[in-house]
PDB file of C-alpha atoms in Angstrom:
ATOM      1  CA  MET A   1     -97.309  33.200  -8.748  1.00 61.00           C
ATOM      2  CA  GLY A   2     -94.057  33.501 -10.693  1.00 61.00           C
ATOM      3  CA  THR A   3     -94.245  37.294 -10.709  1.00 70.00           C
ATOM      4  CA  VAL A   4     -94.728  37.715  -6.939  1.00 72.00           C
ATOM      5  CA  LEU A   5     -92.714  34.641  -5.944  1.00 79.00           C
ATOM      6  CA  PRO A   6     -89.876  34.291  -8.462  1.00 84.00           C
ATOM      7  CA  PHE A   7     -88.453  31.085  -7.007  1.00 82.00           C
ATOM      8  CA  GLU A   8     -88.067  28.482  -9.719  1.00 85.00           C
ATOM      9  CA  LEU A   9     -86.031  25.356 -10.310  1.00 84.00           C
ATOM     10  CA  PHE A  10     -84.423  25.672 -13.754  1.00 83.00           C
ATOM     11  CA  GLY A  11     -82.966  22.205 -14.081  1.00 83.00           C
ATOM     12  CA  THR A  12     -79.317  21.226 -13.950  1.00 85.00           C
ATOM     13  CA  CYS A  13     -76.007  22.648 -15.115  1.00 84.00           C
ATOM     14  CA  ARG A  14     -73.473  20.773 -17.262  1.00 83.00           C
ATOM     15  CA  SER A  15     -72.107  19.142 -14.108  1.00 81.00           C
ATOM     16  CA  GLY A  16     -75.556  17.820 -13.254  1.00 83.00           C
ATOM     17  CA  VAL A  17     -76.225  19.836 -10.103  1.00 86.00           C
ATOM     18  CA  PRO A  18     -79.548  21.685  -9.790  1.00 90.00           C
ATOM     19  CA  ILE A  19     -79.948  25.392 -10.520  1.00 90.00           C
ATOM     20  CA  THR A  20     -82.589  27.533  -8.820  1.00 88.00           C
ATOM     21  CA  PHE A  21     -83.395  31.184  -9.521  1.00 90.00           C
ATOM     22  CA  VAL A  22     -84.579  33.333  -6.618  1.00 87.00           C
ATOM     23  CA  GLY A  23     -85.812  36.840  -7.470  1.00 88.00           C
ATOM     24  CA  LEU A  24     -85.486  38.091  -3.914  1.00 86.00           C
ATOM     25  CA  GLY A  25     -86.108  41.738  -4.762  1.00 87.00           C
ATOM     26  CA  ARG A  26     -89.334  40.992  -6.627  1.00 88.00           C
ATOM     27  CA  MET A  27     -90.840  38.701  -3.989  1.00 88.00           C
ATOM     28  CA  ASP A  28     -94.077  39.839  -2.405  1.00 89.00           C
ATOM     29  CA  LEU A  29     -94.362  37.454   0.524  1.00 88.00           C
ATOM     30  CA  THR A  30     -96.855  39.709   2.329  1.00 89.00           C
ATOM     31  CA  GLY A  31     -99.162  39.707  -0.697  1.00 90.00           C
ATOM     32  CA  ILE A  32     -98.869  35.954  -1.158  1.00 89.00           C
ATOM     33  CA  GLN A  33     -99.564  35.347   2.520  1.00 90.00           C
ATOM     34  CA  ARG A  34    -102.650  37.550   2.274  1.00 91.00           C
ATOM     35  CA  GLU A  35    -103.973  35.806  -0.865  1.00 91.00           C
ATOM     36  CA  ILE A  36    -103.184  32.121  -0.270  1.00 91.00           C
ATOM     37  CA  GLY A  37    -102.088  31.920   3.342  1.00 93.00           C
ATOM     38  CA  LEU A  38     -98.808  31.222   5.048  1.00 91.00           C
ATOM     39  CA  ASP A  39     -99.350  27.452   5.137  1.00 93.00           C
ATOM     40  CA  ARG A  40     -99.695  27.247   1.334  1.00 92.00           C
ATOM     41  CA  LEU A  41     -96.666  29.487   0.812  1.00 90.00           C
ATOM     42  CA  GLU A  42     -94.639  27.311   3.160  1.00 90.00           C
ATOM     43  CA  GLN A  43     -95.826  24.206   1.287  1.00 91.00           C
ATOM     44  CA  LYS A  44     -94.741  25.695  -2.081  1.00 88.00           C
ATOM     45  CA  MET A  45     -91.273  26.512  -0.760  1.00 87.00           C
ATOM     46  CA  VAL A  46     -90.853  23.082   0.844  1.00 89.00           C
ATOM     47  CA  MET A  47     -91.910  21.324  -2.376  1.00 89.00           C
ATOM     48  CA  GLN A  48     -89.538  23.506  -4.422  1.00 87.00           C
ATOM     49  CA  ASN A  49     -86.603  22.713  -2.155  1.00 86.00           C
ATOM     50  CA  ASP A  50     -87.500  19.028  -2.083  1.00 88.00           C
ATOM     51  CA  ALA A  51     -87.345  18.948  -5.886  1.00 87.00           C
ATOM     52  CA  PHE A  52     -83.926  20.654  -5.683  1.00 86.00           C
ATOM     53  CA  ILE A  53     -82.659  17.995  -3.264  1.00 86.00           C
ATOM     54  CA  ASP A  54     -84.096  15.209  -5.451  1.00 87.00           C
ATOM     55  CA  LEU A  55     -82.098  16.472  -8.435  1.00 86.00           C
ATOM     56  CA  ALA A  56     -78.900  16.541  -6.358  1.00 86.00           C
ATOM     57  CA  ARG A  57     -79.635  13.020  -5.100  1.00 86.00           C
ATOM     58  CA  ARG A  58     -80.187  11.734  -8.648  1.00 86.00           C
ATOM     59  CA  GLU A  59     -76.887  13.266  -9.723  1.00 86.00           C
ATOM     60  CA  GLY A  60     -75.109  11.508  -6.867  1.00 86.00           C
ATOM     61  CA  LEU A  61     -76.629   8.190  -7.919  1.00 87.00           C
ATOM     62  CA  ARG A  62     -75.641   8.830 -11.534  1.00 86.00           C
ATOM     63  CA  ARG A  63     -72.012   9.454 -10.512  1.00 85.00           C
ATOM     64  CA  SER A  64     -71.887   6.460  -8.187  1.00 88.00           C
ATOM     65  CA  SER A  65     -70.695   2.989  -9.040  1.00 90.00           C
ATOM     66  CA  PRO A  66     -70.883  -0.328  -7.205  1.00 89.00           C
ATOM     67  CA  GLU A  67     -67.396   0.391  -5.858  1.00 91.00           C
ATOM     68  CA  GLU A  68     -67.908   4.018  -4.887  1.00 91.00           C
ATOM     69  CA  CYS A  69     -70.869   5.960  -3.527  1.00 87.00           C
ATOM     70  CA  VAL A  70     -70.870   9.626  -4.566  1.00 82.00           C
ATOM     71  CA  VAL A  71     -73.014  12.138  -2.723  1.00 79.00           C
ATOM     72  CA  ALA A  72     -73.776  15.333  -4.642  1.00 74.00           C
ATOM     73  CA  HIS A  73     -74.430  18.075  -2.118  1.00 71.00           C
ATOM     74  CA  GLY A  74     -76.075  21.357  -2.940  1.00 74.00           C
ATOM     75  CA  GLY A  75     -76.379  23.060  -6.240  1.00 84.00           C
ATOM     76  CA  VAL A  76     -76.499  26.574  -7.625  1.00 88.00           C
ATOM     77  CA  PHE A  77     -78.791  29.324  -6.354  1.00 87.00           C
ATOM     78  CA  VAL A  78     -78.903  32.456  -8.485  1.00 90.00           C
ATOM     79  CA  ILE A  79     -80.204  35.224  -6.216  1.00 89.00           C
ATOM     80  CA  ASP A  80     -81.371  38.384  -7.975  1.00 91.00           C
ATOM     81  CA  CYS A  81     -81.564  41.285  -5.502  1.00 89.00           C
ATOM     82  CA  ASP A  82     -82.873  43.823  -8.025  1.00 91.00           C
ATOM     83  CA  GLY A  83     -85.691  45.699  -6.279  1.00 89.00           C
ATOM     84  CA  PHE A  84     -84.656  44.582  -2.814  1.00 87.00           C
ATOM     85  CA  GLY A  85     -85.335  47.333  -0.295  1.00 88.00           C
ATOM     86  CA  ARG A  86     -86.798  48.497   2.970  1.00 87.00           C
ATOM     87  CA  ARG A  87     -90.238  47.080   2.152  1.00 84.00           C
ATOM     88  CA  HIS A  88     -88.764  43.607   2.574  1.00 85.00           C
ATOM     89  CA  LEU A  89     -88.045  44.230   6.276  1.00 85.00           C
ATOM     90  CA  GLY A  90     -91.697  43.513   7.031  1.00 84.00           C
ATOM     91  CA  GLU A  91     -91.406  40.115   5.358  1.00 87.00           C
ATOM     92  CA  VAL A  92     -88.641  38.779   7.603  1.00 86.00           C
ATOM     93  CA  ARG A  93     -91.150  36.964   9.855  1.00 88.00           C
ATOM     94  CA  ILE A  94     -92.715  35.188   6.865  1.00 88.00           C
ATOM     95  CA  PHE A  95     -89.317  34.267   5.447  1.00 83.00           C
ATOM     96  CA  LYS A  96     -88.131  32.927   8.828  1.00 87.00           C
ATOM     97  CA  ARG A  97     -91.156  30.650   9.126  1.00 86.00           C
ATOM     98  CA  CYS A  98     -90.610  29.202   5.637  1.00 84.00           C
ATOM     99  CA  ALA A  99     -86.869  28.860   6.257  1.00 84.00           C
ATOM    100  CA  ALA A 100     -87.527  26.968   9.507  1.00 85.00           C
ATOM    101  CA  ALA A 101     -89.602  24.411   7.593  1.00 81.00           C
ATOM    102  CA  LEU A 102     -86.814  23.994   5.021  1.00 78.00           C
ATOM    103  CA  LYS A 103     -84.235  23.121   7.679  1.00 75.00           C
ATOM    104  CA  VAL A 104     -85.796  19.707   8.188  1.00 69.00           C
ATOM    105  CA  LEU A 105     -85.284  18.694   4.562  1.00 60.00           C
TER     106      LEU A 105
END
């Protein structure tokens, strides 16, 4: 799935915040939807983002002390648009559905 859905959590940077790579131009959301279904695609994206949030949460706990609570928000998203074009216009509906599920995280 990494070739048609290049959306991977790489780990953390030196500061401890998560890094995710998104190969937007190489995504084939229509093909993935056809092969595994929209529900499974949505589940993969939700699980990926949940792991991202977990890493940020762990970093906040690591930086915290009994006297001070630190909340680490966000992280780094590297978005590669190589190959992005008009064919992606047909995938907006799929992307919107997955994005709507991610808003609740």
